[in-house]
Short mmCIF file of C-alpha atoms and ligand atoms in Angstrom, two decimals:
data_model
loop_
_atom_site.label_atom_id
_atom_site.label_comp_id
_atom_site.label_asym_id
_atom_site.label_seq_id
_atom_site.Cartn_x
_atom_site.Cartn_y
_atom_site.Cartn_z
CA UNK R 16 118.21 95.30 118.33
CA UNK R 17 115.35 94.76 120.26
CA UNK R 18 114.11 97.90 121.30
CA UNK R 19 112.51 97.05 124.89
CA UNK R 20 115.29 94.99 125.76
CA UNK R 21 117.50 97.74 124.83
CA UNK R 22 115.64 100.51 126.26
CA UNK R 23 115.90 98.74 129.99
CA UNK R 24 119.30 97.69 129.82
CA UNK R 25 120.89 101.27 129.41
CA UNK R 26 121.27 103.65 132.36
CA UNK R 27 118.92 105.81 133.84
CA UNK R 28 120.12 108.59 132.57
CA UNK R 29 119.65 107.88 129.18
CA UNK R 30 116.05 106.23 129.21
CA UNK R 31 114.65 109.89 129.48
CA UNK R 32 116.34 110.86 126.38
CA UNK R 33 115.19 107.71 124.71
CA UNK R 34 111.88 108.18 125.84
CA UNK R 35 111.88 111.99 124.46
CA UNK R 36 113.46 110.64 121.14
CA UNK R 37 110.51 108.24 120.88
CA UNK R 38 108.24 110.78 121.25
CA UNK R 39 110.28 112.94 118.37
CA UNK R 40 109.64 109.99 116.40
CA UNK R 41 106.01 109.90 116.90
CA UNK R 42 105.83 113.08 116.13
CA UNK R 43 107.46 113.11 112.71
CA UNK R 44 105.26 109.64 111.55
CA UNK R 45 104.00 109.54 108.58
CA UNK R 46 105.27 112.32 107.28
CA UNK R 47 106.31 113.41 103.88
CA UNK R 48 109.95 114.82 103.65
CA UNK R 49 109.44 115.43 100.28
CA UNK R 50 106.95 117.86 101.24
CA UNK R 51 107.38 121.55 99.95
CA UNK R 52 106.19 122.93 103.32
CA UNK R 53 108.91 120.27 104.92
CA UNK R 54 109.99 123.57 106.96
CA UNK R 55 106.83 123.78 109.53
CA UNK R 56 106.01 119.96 108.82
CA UNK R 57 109.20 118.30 110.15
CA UNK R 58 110.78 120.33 113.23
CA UNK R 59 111.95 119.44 116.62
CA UNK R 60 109.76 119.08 119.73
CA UNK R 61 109.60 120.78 122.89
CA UNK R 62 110.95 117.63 124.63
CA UNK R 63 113.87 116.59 121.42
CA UNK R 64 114.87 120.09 122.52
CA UNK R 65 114.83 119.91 125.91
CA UNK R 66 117.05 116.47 125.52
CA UNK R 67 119.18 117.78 123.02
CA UNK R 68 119.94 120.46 125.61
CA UNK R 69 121.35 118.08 127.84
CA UNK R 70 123.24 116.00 125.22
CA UNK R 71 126.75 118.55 126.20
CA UNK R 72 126.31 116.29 129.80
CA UNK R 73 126.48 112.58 128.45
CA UNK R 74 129.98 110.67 127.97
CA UNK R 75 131.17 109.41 124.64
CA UNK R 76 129.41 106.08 124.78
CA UNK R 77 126.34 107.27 125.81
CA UNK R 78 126.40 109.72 123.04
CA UNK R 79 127.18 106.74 120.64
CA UNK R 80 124.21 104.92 122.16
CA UNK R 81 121.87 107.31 121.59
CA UNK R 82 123.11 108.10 117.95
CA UNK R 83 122.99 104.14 117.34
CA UNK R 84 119.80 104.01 118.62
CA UNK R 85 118.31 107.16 116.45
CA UNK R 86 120.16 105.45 113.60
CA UNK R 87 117.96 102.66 114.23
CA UNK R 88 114.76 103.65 114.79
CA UNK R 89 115.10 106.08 111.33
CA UNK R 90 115.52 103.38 109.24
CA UNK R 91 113.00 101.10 110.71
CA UNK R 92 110.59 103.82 109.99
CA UNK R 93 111.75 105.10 106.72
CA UNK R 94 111.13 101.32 105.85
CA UNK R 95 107.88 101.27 107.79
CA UNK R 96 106.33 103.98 105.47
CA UNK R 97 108.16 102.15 102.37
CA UNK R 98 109.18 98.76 102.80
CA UNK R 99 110.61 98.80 99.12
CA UNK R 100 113.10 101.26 100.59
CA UNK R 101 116.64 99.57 100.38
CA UNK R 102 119.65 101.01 102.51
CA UNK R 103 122.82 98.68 102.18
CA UNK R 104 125.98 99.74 104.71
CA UNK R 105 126.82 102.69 103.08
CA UNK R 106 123.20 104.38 102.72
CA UNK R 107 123.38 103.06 106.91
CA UNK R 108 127.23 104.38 107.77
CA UNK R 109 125.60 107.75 105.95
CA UNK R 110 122.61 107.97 107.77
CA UNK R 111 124.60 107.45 110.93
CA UNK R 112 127.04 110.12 109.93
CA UNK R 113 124.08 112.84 109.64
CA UNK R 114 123.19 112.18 113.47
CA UNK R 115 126.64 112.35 114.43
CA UNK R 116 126.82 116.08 112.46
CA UNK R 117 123.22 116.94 113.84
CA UNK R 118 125.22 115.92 117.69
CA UNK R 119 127.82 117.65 116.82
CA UNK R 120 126.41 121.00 115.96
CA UNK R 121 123.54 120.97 119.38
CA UNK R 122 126.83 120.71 121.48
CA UNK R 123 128.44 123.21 119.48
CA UNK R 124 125.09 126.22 119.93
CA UNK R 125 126.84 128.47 117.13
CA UNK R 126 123.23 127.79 115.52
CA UNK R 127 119.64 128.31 117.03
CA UNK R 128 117.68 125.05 117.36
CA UNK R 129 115.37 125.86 114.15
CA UNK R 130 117.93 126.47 112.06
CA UNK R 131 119.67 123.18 113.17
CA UNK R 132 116.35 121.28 112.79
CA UNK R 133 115.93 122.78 109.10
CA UNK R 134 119.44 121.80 108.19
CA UNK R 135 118.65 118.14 109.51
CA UNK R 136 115.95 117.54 107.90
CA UNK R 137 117.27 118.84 104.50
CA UNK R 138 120.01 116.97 105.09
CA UNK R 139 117.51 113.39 105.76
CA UNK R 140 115.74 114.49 102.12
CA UNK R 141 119.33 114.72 100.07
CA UNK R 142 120.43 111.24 101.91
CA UNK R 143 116.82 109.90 101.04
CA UNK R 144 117.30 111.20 97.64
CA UNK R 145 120.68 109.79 96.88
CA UNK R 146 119.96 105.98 98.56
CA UNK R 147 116.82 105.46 96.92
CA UNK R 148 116.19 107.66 94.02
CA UNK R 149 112.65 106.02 93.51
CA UNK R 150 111.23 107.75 96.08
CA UNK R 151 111.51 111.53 94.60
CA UNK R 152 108.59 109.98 91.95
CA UNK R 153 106.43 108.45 93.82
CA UNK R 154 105.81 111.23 96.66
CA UNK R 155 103.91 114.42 96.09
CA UNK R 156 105.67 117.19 96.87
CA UNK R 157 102.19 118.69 97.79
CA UNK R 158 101.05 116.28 99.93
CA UNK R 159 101.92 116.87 103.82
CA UNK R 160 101.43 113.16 104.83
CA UNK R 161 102.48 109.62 103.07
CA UNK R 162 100.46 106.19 103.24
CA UNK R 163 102.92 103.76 104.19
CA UNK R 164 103.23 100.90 101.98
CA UNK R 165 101.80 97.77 103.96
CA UNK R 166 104.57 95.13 105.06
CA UNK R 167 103.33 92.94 108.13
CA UNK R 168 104.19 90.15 110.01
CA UNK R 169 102.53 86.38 110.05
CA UNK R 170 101.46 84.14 112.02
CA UNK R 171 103.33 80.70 111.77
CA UNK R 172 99.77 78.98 110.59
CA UNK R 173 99.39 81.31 107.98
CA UNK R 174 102.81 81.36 106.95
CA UNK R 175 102.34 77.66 106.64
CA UNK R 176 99.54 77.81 104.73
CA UNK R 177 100.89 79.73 102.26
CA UNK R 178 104.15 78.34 101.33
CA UNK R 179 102.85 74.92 100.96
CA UNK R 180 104.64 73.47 103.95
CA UNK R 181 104.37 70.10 105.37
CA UNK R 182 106.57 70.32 108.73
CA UNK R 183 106.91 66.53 109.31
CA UNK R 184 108.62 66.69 105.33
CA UNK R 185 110.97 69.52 106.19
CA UNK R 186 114.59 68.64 105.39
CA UNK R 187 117.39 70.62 108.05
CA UNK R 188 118.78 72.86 108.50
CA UNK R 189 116.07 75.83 107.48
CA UNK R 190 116.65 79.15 106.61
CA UNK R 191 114.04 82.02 107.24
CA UNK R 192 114.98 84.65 104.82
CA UNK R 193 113.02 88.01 105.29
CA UNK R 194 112.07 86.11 108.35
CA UNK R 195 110.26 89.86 110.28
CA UNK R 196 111.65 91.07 113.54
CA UNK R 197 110.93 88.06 116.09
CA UNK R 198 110.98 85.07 113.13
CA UNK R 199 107.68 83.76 114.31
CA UNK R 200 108.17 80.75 111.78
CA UNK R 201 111.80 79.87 113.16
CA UNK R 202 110.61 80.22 116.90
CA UNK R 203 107.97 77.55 115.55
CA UNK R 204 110.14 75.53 113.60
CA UNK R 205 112.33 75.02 116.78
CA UNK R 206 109.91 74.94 119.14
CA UNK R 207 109.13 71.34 117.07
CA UNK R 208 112.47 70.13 117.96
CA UNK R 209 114.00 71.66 114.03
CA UNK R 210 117.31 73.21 113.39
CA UNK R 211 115.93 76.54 112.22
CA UNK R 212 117.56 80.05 112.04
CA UNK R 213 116.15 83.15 109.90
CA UNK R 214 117.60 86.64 109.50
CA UNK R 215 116.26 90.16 108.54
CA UNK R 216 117.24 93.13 108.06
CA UNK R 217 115.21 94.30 111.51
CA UNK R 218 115.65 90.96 113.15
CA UNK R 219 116.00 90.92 117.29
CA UNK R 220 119.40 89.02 116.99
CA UNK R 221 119.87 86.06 118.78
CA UNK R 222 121.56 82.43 118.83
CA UNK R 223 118.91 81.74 115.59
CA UNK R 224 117.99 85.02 114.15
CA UNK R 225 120.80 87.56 112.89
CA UNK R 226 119.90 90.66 111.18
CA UNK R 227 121.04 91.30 107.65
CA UNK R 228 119.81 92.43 104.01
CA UNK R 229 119.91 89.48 101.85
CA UNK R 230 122.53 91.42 99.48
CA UNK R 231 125.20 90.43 102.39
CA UNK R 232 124.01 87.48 103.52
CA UNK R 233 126.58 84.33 102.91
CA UNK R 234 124.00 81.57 101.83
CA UNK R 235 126.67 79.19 101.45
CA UNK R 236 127.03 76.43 98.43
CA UNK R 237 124.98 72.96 99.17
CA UNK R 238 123.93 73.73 102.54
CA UNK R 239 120.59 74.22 103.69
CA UNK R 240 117.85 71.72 103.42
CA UNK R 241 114.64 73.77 103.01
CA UNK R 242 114.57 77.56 102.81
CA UNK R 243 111.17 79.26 103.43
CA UNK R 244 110.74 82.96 102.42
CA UNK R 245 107.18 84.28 102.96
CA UNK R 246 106.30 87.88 101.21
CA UNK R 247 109.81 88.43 101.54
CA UNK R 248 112.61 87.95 98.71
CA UNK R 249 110.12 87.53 95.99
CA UNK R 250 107.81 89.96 96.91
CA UNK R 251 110.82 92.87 96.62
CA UNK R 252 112.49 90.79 93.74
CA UNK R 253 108.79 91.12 91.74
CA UNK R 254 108.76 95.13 92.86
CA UNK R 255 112.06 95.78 91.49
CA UNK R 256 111.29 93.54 88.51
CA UNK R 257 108.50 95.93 87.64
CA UNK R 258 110.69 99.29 88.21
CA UNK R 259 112.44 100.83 85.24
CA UNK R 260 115.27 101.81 87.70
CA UNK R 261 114.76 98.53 89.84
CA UNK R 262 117.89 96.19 91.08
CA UNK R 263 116.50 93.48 89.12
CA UNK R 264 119.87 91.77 88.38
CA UNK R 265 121.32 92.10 91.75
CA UNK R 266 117.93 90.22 92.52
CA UNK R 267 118.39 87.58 89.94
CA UNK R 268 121.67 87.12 90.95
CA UNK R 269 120.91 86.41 94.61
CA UNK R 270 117.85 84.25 93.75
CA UNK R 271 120.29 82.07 91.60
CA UNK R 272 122.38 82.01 95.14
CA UNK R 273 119.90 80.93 97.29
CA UNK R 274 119.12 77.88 94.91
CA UNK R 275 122.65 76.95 95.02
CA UNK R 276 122.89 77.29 98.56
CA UNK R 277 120.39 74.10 98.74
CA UNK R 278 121.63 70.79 99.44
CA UNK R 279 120.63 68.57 96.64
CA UNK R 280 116.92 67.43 97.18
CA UNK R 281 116.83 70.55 99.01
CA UNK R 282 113.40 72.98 98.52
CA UNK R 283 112.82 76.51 98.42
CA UNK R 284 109.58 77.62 99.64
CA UNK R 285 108.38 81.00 98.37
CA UNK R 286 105.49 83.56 97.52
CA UNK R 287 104.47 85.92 95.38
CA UNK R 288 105.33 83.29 92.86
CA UNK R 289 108.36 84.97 90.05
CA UNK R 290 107.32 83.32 86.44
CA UNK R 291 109.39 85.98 84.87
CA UNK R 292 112.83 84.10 86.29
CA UNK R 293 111.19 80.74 87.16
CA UNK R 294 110.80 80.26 83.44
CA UNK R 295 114.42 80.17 82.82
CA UNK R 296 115.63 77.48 85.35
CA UNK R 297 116.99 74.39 83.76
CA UNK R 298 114.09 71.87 84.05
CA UNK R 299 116.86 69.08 84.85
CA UNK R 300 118.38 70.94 87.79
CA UNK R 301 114.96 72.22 89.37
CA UNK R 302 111.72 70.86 89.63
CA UNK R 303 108.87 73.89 90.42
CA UNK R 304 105.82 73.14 92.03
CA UNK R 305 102.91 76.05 91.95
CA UNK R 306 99.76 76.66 93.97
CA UNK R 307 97.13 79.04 93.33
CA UNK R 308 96.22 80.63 96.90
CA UNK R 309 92.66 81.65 97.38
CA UNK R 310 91.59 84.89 96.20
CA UNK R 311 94.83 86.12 96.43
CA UNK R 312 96.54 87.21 92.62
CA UNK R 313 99.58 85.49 93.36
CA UNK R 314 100.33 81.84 94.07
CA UNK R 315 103.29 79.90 96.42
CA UNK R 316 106.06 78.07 94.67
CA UNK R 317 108.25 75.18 95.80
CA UNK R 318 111.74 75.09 94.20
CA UNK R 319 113.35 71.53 94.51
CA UNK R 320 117.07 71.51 93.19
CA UNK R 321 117.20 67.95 91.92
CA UNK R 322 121.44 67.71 91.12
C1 SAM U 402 106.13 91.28 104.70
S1 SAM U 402 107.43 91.05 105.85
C2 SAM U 402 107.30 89.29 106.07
C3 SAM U 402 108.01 88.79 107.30
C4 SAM U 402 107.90 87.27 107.53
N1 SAM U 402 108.42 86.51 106.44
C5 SAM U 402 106.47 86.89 107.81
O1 SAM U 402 105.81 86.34 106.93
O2 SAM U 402 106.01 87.19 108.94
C6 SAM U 402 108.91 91.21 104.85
C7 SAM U 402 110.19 91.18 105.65
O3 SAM U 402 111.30 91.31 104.76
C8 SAM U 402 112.31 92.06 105.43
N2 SAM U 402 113.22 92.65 104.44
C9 SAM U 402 112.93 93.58 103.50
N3 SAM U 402 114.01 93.88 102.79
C10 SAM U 402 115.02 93.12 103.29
C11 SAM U 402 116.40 92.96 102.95
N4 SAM U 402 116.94 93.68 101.96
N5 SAM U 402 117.13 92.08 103.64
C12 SAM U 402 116.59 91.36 104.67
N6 SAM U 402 115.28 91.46 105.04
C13 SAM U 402 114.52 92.33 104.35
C14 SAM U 402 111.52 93.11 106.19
O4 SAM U 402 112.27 93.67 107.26
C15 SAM U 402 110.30 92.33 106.66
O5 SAM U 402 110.47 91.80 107.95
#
């Protein structure tokens, strides 16, 4: 969902409570809900309140909207702070179901608005706890604020640069997987006259981009010509690699589909390089090309699947 195009398309009477749930959001960033002192860290504002008042007025949709939208915009920044955080459809259908309580109990006022907020809250640290256990070990329960854990968009020419790609060698169609919010390298791909599409999980849907996590995505057998993935599959394939509790096989697994989703002569374009897997492919199936980029401690790879 793209959040400005959203945000003027719904009525009036619901951009103020956006706006006021924006400014909730604001006020909670970057904050630890692992925090001991989560209590006088994490509460409502004077504004969340003053919408959350009004929230007996609005109609069913409208309330669904709004709980959509809050859905949304949590786990966009849950994955802002942590962009190793991984929520499939349930961790998402439980999310949404702890909006629809917190809805549920403001229209209800058997409880004062502190004690709803408190509940919330705890209720975001047990659902944070149970979707991504990592998380509990890596925060300070001491520490009032988190760094987030860098994950950027970039530009076409550097996306170019580092995954080795020649455009005018490109084989269609391409796949963008990982491919950021606006898919700056399948707006360029298309914009030279290639059939490109991309998806992410945060990815402003459209007749190219569709947002999904790459555990649900259908890559298809002996379809796509190139597939391009820059600091986006491998970089949270190498993570989890490295994590005693990490998803590694799941990852393997998925890697192994996205190879078999190319057409034969087909190339996958990828960095952070993964020599812990890449090591294993049958050298008469795949041919692997390396490069060492810069300063940087990784390099790109190009996978071609030769049968
Ligand atoms: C560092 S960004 C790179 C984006 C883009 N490739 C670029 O270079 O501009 C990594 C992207 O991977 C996406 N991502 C992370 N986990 C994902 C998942 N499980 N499924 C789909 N996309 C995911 C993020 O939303 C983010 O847009």
């Amino acid at each position: 969902m793209n959040e400005d195009w959203f945000k003027m398309n719904v009525p009036m009477k619901l951009k103020k409570l956006l706006d006021n749930i924006d400014k909730q959001f604001k006020s909670n960033t970057g904050k630890n809900i692992f925090f001991d002192g989560i209590q006088d860290s994490l509460k409502f504002i004077p504004e969340a309140v003053n919408s959350i008042e009004k929230i007996g007025e609005i109609d069913k949709v409208s309330e669904n909207i709004l709980i959509d939208y809050i859905t949304n915009k949590a786990l966009q920044e849950f994955c802002r702070i942590n962009q190793y955080y991984n929520f499939n459809k349930q961790a998402q259908e439980s999310l949404r179901a702890i909006y629809v309580d917190l809805f549920s109990k403001i229209k209800t006022h058997n409880n004062s608005v502190d004690t709803i907020s408190k509940v919330h809250y705890e209720s975001l640290t047990m659902w944070l706890r149970e979707t991504n256990a990592f998380a509990e070990n890596i925060y300070s329960t001491q520490e009032e604020n988190v760094e987030p854990v860098a994950c950027s968009e970039y530009s076409h020419e550097l996306q170019i640069e580092l995954l080795q790609i020649d455009i005018a060698q490109l084989i269609e169609p391409i796949l963008d997987i990982g491919c950021g919010k606006q898919g700056n390298m399948v707006d360029y791909l298309r914009n030279n006259g290639l059939e490109a599409f991309g998806f992410d999980r945060f990815a402003f849907e459209s007749s190219f981009l569709t947002q999904s996590d790459w555990f649900e995505y259908d890559f298809g057998l002996n379809k796509w010509g190139t597939i391009i993935s820059n600091l986006g599959f491998s970089n949270h394939f190498q993570h989890h690699h490295t994590r005693n509790d990490g998803d590694f096989v799941r990852y393997a697994k998925t890697y192994m589909d996205i190879l078999n989703s190319l057409k034969i002569g087909g190339r996958f374009h990828y960095a952070p390089d993964l020599p812990f897997i890449e090591q294993y492919l049958d050298i008469g199936k795949y041919a692997i090309t390396r490069k060492k980029l810069g300063d940087y401690t990784f390099k790109s790879v190009i996978v071609e699947r030769l049968l």
